[in-house]
Coordinates of C-alpha atoms and ligand atoms in Angstrom, one line a residue:
M1294 CA 5.0 42.6 -8.4
K1295 CA 4.8 40.1 -5.6
I1296 CA 1.5 39.7 -3.7
F1297 CA 0.2 37.3 -1.0
N1298 CA -2.4 35.0 -2.5
T1299 CA -4.8 33.6 0.0
L1300 CA -5.5 30.8 -2.4
T1301 CA -2.0 29.4 -2.2
R1302 CA -1.1 31.0 1.2
K1303 CA 2.1 32.3 -0.3
V1304 CA 3.6 35.5 -1.6
E1305 CA 3.7 35.0 -5.3
D1306 CA 4.7 36.7 -8.5
F1307 CA 1.8 38.5 -10.0
I1308 CA 1.1 37.3 -13.6
P1309 CA -2.2 38.5 -15.1
Y1310 CA -4.2 36.5 -17.6
E1311 CA -3.5 39.1 -20.3
E1312 CA -0.1 40.7 -20.4
G1313 CA -0.1 44.3 -19.2
K1314 CA -3.8 44.2 -18.2
V1315 CA -5.4 43.6 -14.8
K1316 CA -9.0 42.8 -14.0
M1317 CA -9.7 43.4 -10.4
Y1318 CA -12.8 43.1 -8.2
T1319 CA -13.4 44.5 -4.8
C1320 CA -16.3 43.5 -2.6
G1321 CA -18.2 46.6 -1.9
P1322 CA -20.1 47.9 1.2
T1323 CA -23.4 46.7 2.5
V1324 CA -25.3 50.0 2.6
Y1325 CA -27.6 49.5 5.5
H1326 CA -25.5 51.7 7.8
Y1327 CA -22.4 54.0 7.8
A1328 CA -19.1 52.4 6.8
H1329 CA -16.9 52.4 9.9
I1330 CA -13.2 53.2 9.8
G1331 CA -12.4 49.4 9.7
N1332 CA -14.3 49.1 6.4
I1333 CA -12.5 52.2 5.1
R1334 CA -9.1 50.6 6.0
N1335 CA -10.0 47.7 3.8
Y1336 CA -10.7 50.1 0.8
I1337 CA -7.5 52.0 1.5
G1338 CA -5.7 48.6 1.1
H1339 CA -7.4 48.0 -2.3
D1340 CA -6.7 51.6 -3.4
I1341 CA -3.0 51.1 -2.7
L1342 CA -3.0 47.9 -4.7
D1343 CA -4.9 49.5 -7.6
K1344 CA -2.6 52.5 -7.8
T1345 CA 0.6 50.5 -7.4
L1346 CA -0.4 48.3 -10.4
R1347 CA -1.1 51.4 -12.4
A1348 CA 2.3 52.9 -11.4
L1349 CA 3.9 49.7 -12.6
G1350 CA 2.3 50.2 -16.0
Y1351 CA -0.6 47.8 -15.9
E1352 CA -3.9 48.9 -17.4
V1353 CA -6.3 48.2 -14.5
T1354 CA -10.1 47.7 -14.8
R1355 CA -11.7 47.4 -11.5
A1356 CA -15.2 46.7 -10.4
M1357 CA -17.1 46.9 -7.1
N1358 CA -20.6 46.1 -6.1
I1359 CA -22.9 47.9 -3.7
T1360 CA -24.8 45.4 -1.6
D1361 CA -28.3 46.7 -1.4
V1362 CA -30.1 43.4 -1.1
G1363 CA -29.5 39.9 0.2
H1364 CA -26.8 40.3 2.9
L1365 CA -28.3 38.6 6.0
T1366 CA -27.3 39.4 9.6
S1367 CA -25.6 36.0 9.6
D1368 CA -23.4 34.9 6.7
S1369 CA -24.9 31.4 6.8
D1370 CA -28.3 32.2 5.2
S1371 CA -29.9 32.8 8.6
G1372 CA -31.0 35.9 10.3
E1373 CA -32.7 38.9 8.6
D1374 CA -31.7 40.8 5.6
K1375 CA -29.6 43.7 6.8
M1376 CA -31.5 46.2 4.7
E1377 CA -34.8 45.0 6.3
V1378 CA -33.2 45.7 9.7
A1379 CA -32.3 49.2 8.6
K1380 CA -35.8 49.8 7.2
K1381 CA -37.3 49.0 10.6
R1382 CA -34.8 51.1 12.4
E1383 CA -35.2 54.2 10.2
H1384 CA -38.8 53.9 8.9
K1385 CA -37.6 54.3 5.3
T1386 CA -37.9 52.1 2.2
A1387 CA -35.0 49.8 1.3
M1388 CA -34.0 52.0 -1.7
E1389 CA -34.0 55.2 0.5
I1390 CA -31.7 53.4 3.0
A1391 CA -29.4 52.2 0.2
D1392 CA -29.3 55.6 -1.5
F1393 CA -28.5 57.4 1.7
Y1394 CA -25.7 55.1 2.9
T1395 CA -24.2 54.7 -0.6
K1396 CA -23.7 58.5 -0.7
A1397 CA -22.3 58.5 2.9
F1398 CA -19.9 55.7 1.9
F1399 CA -18.5 57.5 -1.1
K1400 CA -18.2 60.7 0.9
D1401 CA -15.9 59.0 3.4
F1402 CA -14.2 56.9 0.7
E1403 CA -13.2 60.1 -1.1
K1404 CA -12.2 61.9 2.1
V1405 CA -9.3 59.4 2.4
N1406 CA -8.4 59.9 -1.3
C1407 CA -9.6 56.5 -2.5
K1408 CA -10.0 56.4 -6.2
K1409 CA -13.4 55.1 -7.4
P1410 CA -13.3 51.8 -9.4
E1411 CA -14.2 52.1 -13.1
I1412 CA -17.3 50.0 -12.5
I1413 CA -19.6 50.4 -9.5
S1414 CA -22.8 48.4 -9.7
P1415 CA -25.6 47.9 -7.1
A1416 CA -26.6 44.3 -6.5
T1417 CA -30.2 45.2 -7.5
S1418 CA -29.2 46.2 -11.0
N1419 CA -28.0 42.8 -12.1
I1420 CA -30.9 40.4 -11.2
E1421 CA -31.1 39.0 -14.8
M1422 CA -27.4 37.9 -14.5
Y1423 CA -28.0 36.0 -11.3
I1424 CA -31.0 34.3 -12.7
K1425 CA -29.0 33.3 -15.8
M1426 CA -26.3 31.8 -13.6
I1427 CA -28.7 30.0 -11.2
K1428 CA -30.6 28.5 -14.2
K1429 CA -27.3 27.0 -15.5
L1430 CA -26.2 25.8 -12.1
L1431 CA -29.5 24.0 -11.8
K1432 CA -29.3 22.5 -15.3
D1433 CA -25.8 21.3 -14.6
G1434 CA -26.7 19.7 -11.3
Y1435 CA -24.8 22.0 -9.0
A1436 CA -27.9 23.5 -7.5
Y1437 CA -31.3 22.3 -6.3
E1438 CA -34.6 23.6 -5.3
S1439 CA -35.9 23.0 -1.9
G1440 CA -38.5 24.5 0.3
G1441 CA -39.0 27.2 -2.3
N1442 CA -35.4 28.4 -2.3
V1443 CA -32.5 27.4 -4.6
Y1444 CA -29.4 26.2 -3.0
F1445 CA -25.9 25.4 -4.2
D1446 CA -24.9 21.8 -3.4
I1447 CA -21.3 21.9 -2.1
S1448 CA -20.9 18.1 -2.3
K1449 CA -20.8 18.4 -6.1
L1450 CA -17.3 20.0 -5.9
K1451 CA -14.0 18.3 -5.4
D1452 CA -12.7 21.0 -3.1
Y1453 CA -15.2 23.4 -1.8
Y1454 CA -12.9 24.6 1.0
V1455 CA -10.1 25.5 -1.4
L1456 CA -9.7 29.0 0.1
T1457 CA -9.7 28.0 3.7
N1458 CA -8.6 25.4 6.1
H1459 CA -12.2 25.0 7.2
Q1460 CA -13.4 21.5 7.7
E1461 CA -17.1 20.6 7.2
D1462 CA -17.2 19.5 10.8
S1463 CA -16.8 23.0 12.1
M1464 CA -19.9 24.0 10.1
V1465 CA -22.2 21.5 11.8
V1466 CA -25.1 23.1 13.7
G1467 CA -24.0 24.5 17.1
A1468 CA -20.3 24.1 16.4
R1469 CA -20.0 27.6 15.0
E1470 CA -21.9 30.5 16.2
G1471 CA -24.5 31.7 13.8
V1472 CA -25.0 28.4 12.0
E1473 CA -28.7 27.5 12.3
E1474 CA -30.3 24.4 11.1
D1475 CA -32.0 24.9 7.7
N1476 CA -34.0 21.7 6.9
N1477 CA -34.2 22.7 3.3
K1478 CA -30.5 22.1 2.7
R1479 CA -28.9 18.8 1.7
N1480 CA -25.6 19.6 3.3
Q1481 CA -25.5 22.2 6.1
A1482 CA -22.8 24.2 4.3
D1483 CA -24.9 24.5 1.2
F1484 CA -25.8 28.1 0.6
A1485 CA -28.8 29.9 -0.9
L1486 CA -28.6 31.3 -4.4
W1487 CA -32.2 32.5 -4.5
F1488 CA -34.8 32.9 -1.8
T1489 CA -38.5 32.8 -2.5
I1490 CA -40.8 31.5 0.2
S1491 CA -39.1 31.2 3.5
K1492 CA -39.1 33.2 6.7
F1493 CA -38.1 36.2 4.5
E1494 CA -41.5 36.3 2.9
N1495 CA -42.1 40.0 3.7
H1496 CA -39.0 41.1 2.0
E1497 CA -39.7 44.4 0.2
L1498 CA -37.4 43.9 -2.8
Q1499 CA -38.6 40.9 -4.9
W1500 CA -38.2 40.0 -8.5
D1501 CA -39.9 37.4 -10.7
S1502 CA -37.8 34.3 -11.3
P1503 CA -38.4 30.8 -12.7
W1504 CA -38.7 29.7 -9.0
G1505 CA -41.2 32.3 -8.0
K1506 CA -41.0 35.9 -6.8
G1507 CA -38.0 36.3 -4.6
Y1508 CA -34.5 37.8 -4.3
P1509 CA -30.9 36.7 -4.6
G1510 CA -28.6 35.4 -2.0
W1511 CA -25.7 37.6 -1.1
H1512 CA -22.8 35.6 -2.6
I1513 CA -24.2 35.3 -6.1
E1514 CA -24.2 39.1 -6.5
C1515 CA -20.4 39.4 -6.5
S1516 CA -19.9 36.5 -8.9
G1517 CA -22.6 37.8 -11.2
I1518 CA -21.3 41.4 -11.3
S1519 CA -17.7 40.3 -11.7
I1520 CA -18.4 38.0 -14.6
K1521 CA -20.8 40.4 -16.2
Y1522 CA -18.4 43.3 -16.2
L1523 CA -15.0 41.8 -16.1
G1524 CA -15.4 38.6 -18.0
E1525 CA -14.7 34.9 -17.3
N1526 CA -11.1 35.4 -16.2
L1527 CA -10.5 37.5 -13.1
D1528 CA -6.9 38.4 -12.0
I1529 CA -7.6 39.7 -8.5
H1530 CA -10.5 39.5 -6.1
G1531 CA -10.4 41.1 -2.7
G1532 CA -12.1 42.0 0.5
G1533 CA -11.5 41.9 4.2
V1534 CA -10.4 38.6 5.9
D1535 CA -13.9 38.0 7.1
N1536 CA -14.9 37.6 3.5
I1537 CA -12.7 34.5 3.0
F1538 CA -15.4 32.3 4.5
P1539 CA -18.1 31.8 3.6
H1540 CA -18.4 34.7 1.0
H1541 CA -15.4 34.2 -1.2
T1542 CA -15.5 30.4 -0.7
N1543 CA -19.0 30.4 -2.1
E1544 CA -18.1 32.8 -4.9
I1545 CA -15.4 30.4 -6.1
A1546 CA -17.8 27.5 -5.9
Q1547 CA -20.6 29.0 -7.9
S1548 CA -18.5 30.9 -10.4
E1549 CA -16.3 28.0 -11.3
A1550 CA -19.3 25.6 -11.5
Y1551 CA -21.0 28.1 -13.8
L1552 CA -18.0 28.8 -16.0
G1553 CA -16.6 25.3 -16.0
H1554 CA -13.1 26.5 -15.5
K1555 CA -10.8 28.3 -13.0
W1556 CA -12.0 31.8 -12.4
C1557 CA -9.8 34.0 -10.3
N1558 CA -6.0 33.6 -9.8
Y1559 CA -5.2 35.9 -6.9
W1560 CA -7.2 36.4 -3.7
F1561 CA -6.3 39.6 -1.8
H1562 CA -7.4 40.0 1.8
N1563 CA -6.9 42.8 4.2
E1564 CA -6.6 42.3 7.9
H1565 CA -9.1 44.0 10.2
L1566 CA -8.9 47.2 12.0
L1567 CA -9.9 46.6 15.6
D1568 CA -11.0 49.0 18.3
E1569 CA -9.8 48.7 21.8
S1570 CA -12.6 46.3 22.6
G1571 CA -11.3 44.0 19.9
K1572 CA -13.9 44.2 17.2
M1573 CA -15.2 47.0 15.1
S1574 CA -18.8 46.6 14.1
K1575 CA -21.6 48.6 12.4
S1576 CA -24.4 46.6 13.8
N1577 CA -24.0 47.7 17.5
G1578 CA -25.0 51.3 17.2
A1579 CA -21.9 53.4 17.9
I1580 CA -20.2 53.6 14.6
L1581 CA -16.8 55.4 14.2
T1582 CA -16.7 56.9 10.8
V1583 CA -14.2 59.0 8.9
S1584 CA -16.6 61.9 8.8
L1585 CA -16.9 61.7 12.6
L1586 CA -13.1 61.8 13.0
E1587 CA -13.1 64.9 10.8
E1588 CA -15.8 66.5 12.9
Q1589 CA -13.6 65.8 15.9
G1590 CA -10.8 67.9 14.3
Y1591 CA -8.8 65.1 12.6
D1592 CA -7.6 65.2 9.0
P1593 CA -9.1 62.0 7.3
L1594 CA -5.7 61.6 5.7
A1595 CA -4.1 61.2 9.1
F1596 CA -6.2 58.0 9.3
R1597 CA -5.0 57.0 5.8
F1598 CA -1.4 57.7 7.0
M1599 CA -1.9 55.6 10.1
C1600 CA -3.1 52.7 7.9
L1601 CA -0.1 53.0 5.6
N1602 CA 2.3 52.8 8.5
S1603 CA 1.2 49.3 9.1
H1604 CA 1.1 46.3 6.7
Y1605 CA -2.3 45.5 5.2
R1606 CA -2.0 41.8 6.3
K1607 CA -1.5 42.8 10.0
Q1608 CA -4.3 43.6 12.4
L1609 CA -4.2 47.2 13.4
V1610 CA -5.7 48.6 16.6
F1611 CA -7.3 52.0 16.4
S1612 CA -6.7 54.4 19.2
Y1613 CA -7.0 58.2 19.3
E1614 CA -3.5 58.3 20.7
A1615 CA -2.2 56.6 17.5
L1616 CA -4.3 58.9 15.3
K1617 CA -3.0 62.0 17.1
Q1618 CA 0.5 60.8 16.6
A1619 CA -0.2 60.2 12.9
Q1620 CA -1.7 63.6 12.5
T1621 CA 1.3 65.3 14.1
T1622 CA 3.8 63.3 11.9
L1623 CA 1.8 64.0 8.8
N1624 CA 1.6 67.7 9.5
K1625 CA 5.4 67.8 10.1
L1626 CA 6.0 65.8 6.9
R1627 CA 3.9 68.3 4.9
N1628 CA 5.7 71.3 6.4
R1629 CA 9.1 69.8 5.6
I1630 CA 8.0 69.2 2.0
N1631 CA 6.6 72.7 1.7
N1632 CA 9.9 74.2 2.8
I1633 CA 11.7 72.5 -0.1
N1634 CA 12.8 75.1 -2.7
S1635 CA 12.5 73.9 -6.3
D1636 CA 16.1 74.6 -7.2
G1637 CA 18.2 73.0 -9.9
E1638 CA 17.4 70.9 -12.9
L1639 CA 15.6 67.5 -12.6
D1640 CA 18.3 64.9 -12.0
N1641 CA 17.2 61.9 -14.0
E1642 CA 19.5 59.5 -12.3
F1643 CA 18.4 60.3 -8.8
Y1644 CA 14.8 60.4 -10.0
N1645 CA 14.9 57.0 -11.5
N1646 CA 16.8 55.5 -8.7
Y1647 CA 14.5 56.8 -5.9
N1648 CA 11.4 56.1 -7.9
Q1649 CA 12.5 52.5 -8.4
R1650 CA 13.3 52.0 -4.7
F1651 CA 9.8 53.3 -3.8
L1652 CA 8.1 51.0 -6.3
D1653 CA 10.3 48.0 -5.2
E1654 CA 8.9 48.4 -1.7
L1655 CA 5.3 48.5 -2.9
S1656 CA 5.9 45.6 -5.3
N1657 CA 7.0 43.6 -2.3
D1658 CA 3.5 42.7 -1.2
L1659 CA 2.6 46.3 -0.7
N1660 CA 5.1 47.3 2.0
T1661 CA 3.7 50.8 2.5
A1662 CA 5.7 51.4 5.7
N1663 CA 9.0 50.8 3.9
A1664 CA 7.9 52.9 1.0
L1665 CA 7.4 55.7 3.5
T1666 CA 10.9 55.1 4.8
V1667 CA 12.2 55.7 1.2
L1668 CA 10.4 59.0 1.3
Y1669 CA 12.1 60.0 4.5
E1670 CA 15.5 59.0 3.1
L1671 CA 14.8 61.1 0.1
L1672 CA 14.0 64.1 2.3
K1673 CA 17.3 63.7 4.2
D1674 CA 19.4 63.1 1.1
E1675 CA 21.5 66.3 0.6
K1676 CA 22.8 65.1 -2.8
V1677 CA 19.3 65.4 -4.3
N1678 CA 18.2 68.9 -5.3
G1679 CA 14.8 70.4 -4.5
T1680 CA 13.3 70.1 -8.0
T1681 CA 14.1 66.4 -8.1
K1682 CA 12.8 65.8 -4.6
L1683 CA 9.5 67.6 -5.4
K1684 CA 9.0 65.7 -8.6
L1685 CA 9.5 62.4 -6.8
I1686 CA 7.2 63.3 -3.9
E1687 CA 4.5 64.2 -6.4
K1688 CA 5.0 60.8 -8.0
Y1689 CA 4.9 59.0 -4.7
D1690 CA 1.8 60.8 -3.7
E1691 CA -0.1 59.4 -6.8
I1692 CA -0.1 56.2 -4.7
L1693 CA 0.2 57.4 -1.1
S1694 CA -2.5 60.0 -1.7
L1695 CA -1.7 62.0 1.4
N1696 CA -1.8 65.5 -0.2
L1697 CA 1.9 65.8 0.6
I1698 CA 2.4 68.8 -1.6
K1699 CA -0.3 70.8 0.0
K1700 CA 0.1 73.2 2.8
N1701 CA -1.6 72.2 6.0
E1702 CA -4.9 74.1 5.8
I1703 CA -7.9 74.8 8.0
D1704 CA -10.9 73.7 6.0
S1705 CA -14.5 74.4 6.9
T1706 CA -15.0 71.2 8.9
L1707 CA -11.9 71.9 11.0
Q1708 CA -12.8 75.5 11.3
D1709 CA -16.3 74.5 12.7
Y1710 CA -14.6 72.2 15.2
I1711 CA -12.0 74.8 16.4
E1712 CA -14.7 77.4 16.8
K1713 CA -16.8 75.0 18.8
K1714 CA -13.8 74.3 21.0
I1715 CA -13.0 78.0 21.5
Q1716 CA -16.5 78.6 22.5
E1717 CA -16.4 75.8 25.1
R1718 CA -13.1 77.1 26.4
S1719 CA -14.5 80.6 26.9
E1720 CA -17.5 79.2 28.7
A1721 CA -15.1 77.2 30.9
K1722 CA -13.1 80.3 31.7
K1723 CA -16.3 82.3 32.4
N1724 CA -17.2 79.5 34.9
K1725 CA -13.7 79.7 36.4
D1726 CA -13.1 76.1 35.3
F1727 CA -9.5 76.7 34.3
A1728 CA -8.6 73.0 34.3
L1729 CA -11.2 72.4 31.6
A1730 CA -10.0 75.5 29.7
D1731 CA -6.4 74.2 29.7
Q1732 CA -7.6 70.8 28.7
I1733 CA -9.3 72.2 25.6
R1734 CA -6.2 74.2 24.7
N1735 CA -4.1 71.1 25.0
E1736 CA -6.6 69.1 23.0
L1737 CA -6.3 71.6 20.1
L1738 CA -2.5 71.7 20.5
E1739 CA -2.4 67.9 20.0
K1740 CA -4.0 68.5 16.7
N1741 CA -1.4 71.1 15.9
I1742 CA -3.7 74.0 16.4
I1743 CA -2.3 76.9 18.5
I1744 CA -4.8 79.3 20.0
K1745 CA -3.9 82.8 21.2
D1746 CA -5.9 85.1 23.4
T1747 CA -5.8 88.6 22.1
R1748 CA -7.7 91.8 23.1
E1749 CA -9.9 91.2 20.0
G1750 CA -10.7 87.6 21.1
T1751 CA -9.2 84.2 20.6
T1752 CA -7.3 83.5 17.3
Y1753 CA -5.8 80.3 16.0
E1754 CA -3.2 79.0 13.6
I1755 CA -1.7 75.7 12.5
K1756 CA 1.7 74.9 14.1
E1757 CA 4.5 75.0 11.5
Ligands
LIG346 P1 -19.7 45.3 4.7 O1 -20.1 46.7 4.5 O2 -20.0 44.8 6.1 O3 -20.1 44.4 3.6 O4 -18.1 45.3 4.7 C1 -17.3 46.0 3.7 C2 -15.9 45.5 3.7 O5 -15.2 45.8 4.9 C3 -15.8 44.0 3.6 O6 -15.0 43.6 2.5 C4 -15.3 43.5 4.9 O7 -14.5 42.4 4.8 C5 -14.5 44.7 5.4 N1 -14.4 44.8 6.9 C6 -15.4 44.6 7.8 N2 -15.0 44.8 9.0 C7 -13.7 45.3 8.9 C8 -12.7 45.7 9.9 N3 -13.0 45.8 11.2 N4 -11.5 46.0 9.4 C9 -11.3 46.0 8.1 N5 -12.1 45.6 7.1 C10 -13.4 45.2 7.5
LIG347 ZN1 -18.4 40.2 -2.5

């Protein structure tokens, strides 16, 4: 397996600490709002990596946090806690907010067939672990108390910027948007491990600590959860590219200072999904979610398919045009697969050969687009019988997770959408707005839904 490692900025052979076993950590969502489709793209990337490693025979243990405390509106210890912002917006308690958006997150996560990590842990469940780490960092001189808070002193490390090309200069106040002067810090790039008294004094979630009642900084939670559940040696740690700095940089600093040795060997980062305005955000109100796409008549797996057609290290721009195209191609692909007759005996030679080719593409830094090309070649290959093809596709789909061996179906969400559209169309016809009626028919057709007007009313079916 070859994988791009942000730490070395190279595609490298993957060698885990322990032969045959992989410990993998994925930064989880901040549950103060819905996860947008950009966040979900990131988890699809992690899902493909996880499933590819398993298909290659590794025993994978994967952990993910749920950020329900400590993530501020700016990554540099300034701004408000995102959960506090959500509480004001929705007039709920922090735990009600976290509970609601955690459920919403996993609903969308599962709609795109992402497999849940073995360990999922909310930040608020591991406070004792952060306190234990911070105590040791203080004792060993890597951290200091100032103005009531505890900070990590980055000047104590040889190479704090190991993961990035950042220079300290770019962190000086004013040079980088979002960096505010914090007079408590010795170096402006120092980061908070624990907040007590500060401008966040009204924070709802507070715990007793040796430094007074307070709450943890955002970065310590991922180090704490990872070390607590996966041990001192981590093989892969991942997130989106925005996590490289400061989040993962800070995680390396505090984890290695705490452990006294190297912590994680491979850093895996997914590029962003952008919208046409250039940035997808969940703080600006209008959030495009997987559930919303489904309510608009799209198959969530068409979104997954769209992501798999591009490389995880390339930016991808979301557009409805591209999604429609993905939906049409995926429906055609499923129809083709459903027309394969399972004739003949399993041909082991073809099976092994095609399986290897597919895995080779994924083992090459997760080249999902090329893996899909192998699938298309298999479908075209007249020398391979139906039984062998179907067995292979079933195997491929353990990783692709596109429900390839399932007939295109109209589920209840799609049914609601179609019925709403048919209703709108008959209203339009009643008002003699035939242009709108045609537009609605075409909109449905683009999603492979054919409607027919009969004497009994309008019926619909999926285009084969
Ligand atoms: P958050 O819920 O904001 O903590 O983000 C969850 C994950 O989604 C993080 O690992 C981010 O790096 C990642 N992420 C945020 N925005 C995007 C985006 N537009 N495209 C892909 N991944 C993203
Ligand atoms: Zn994290």
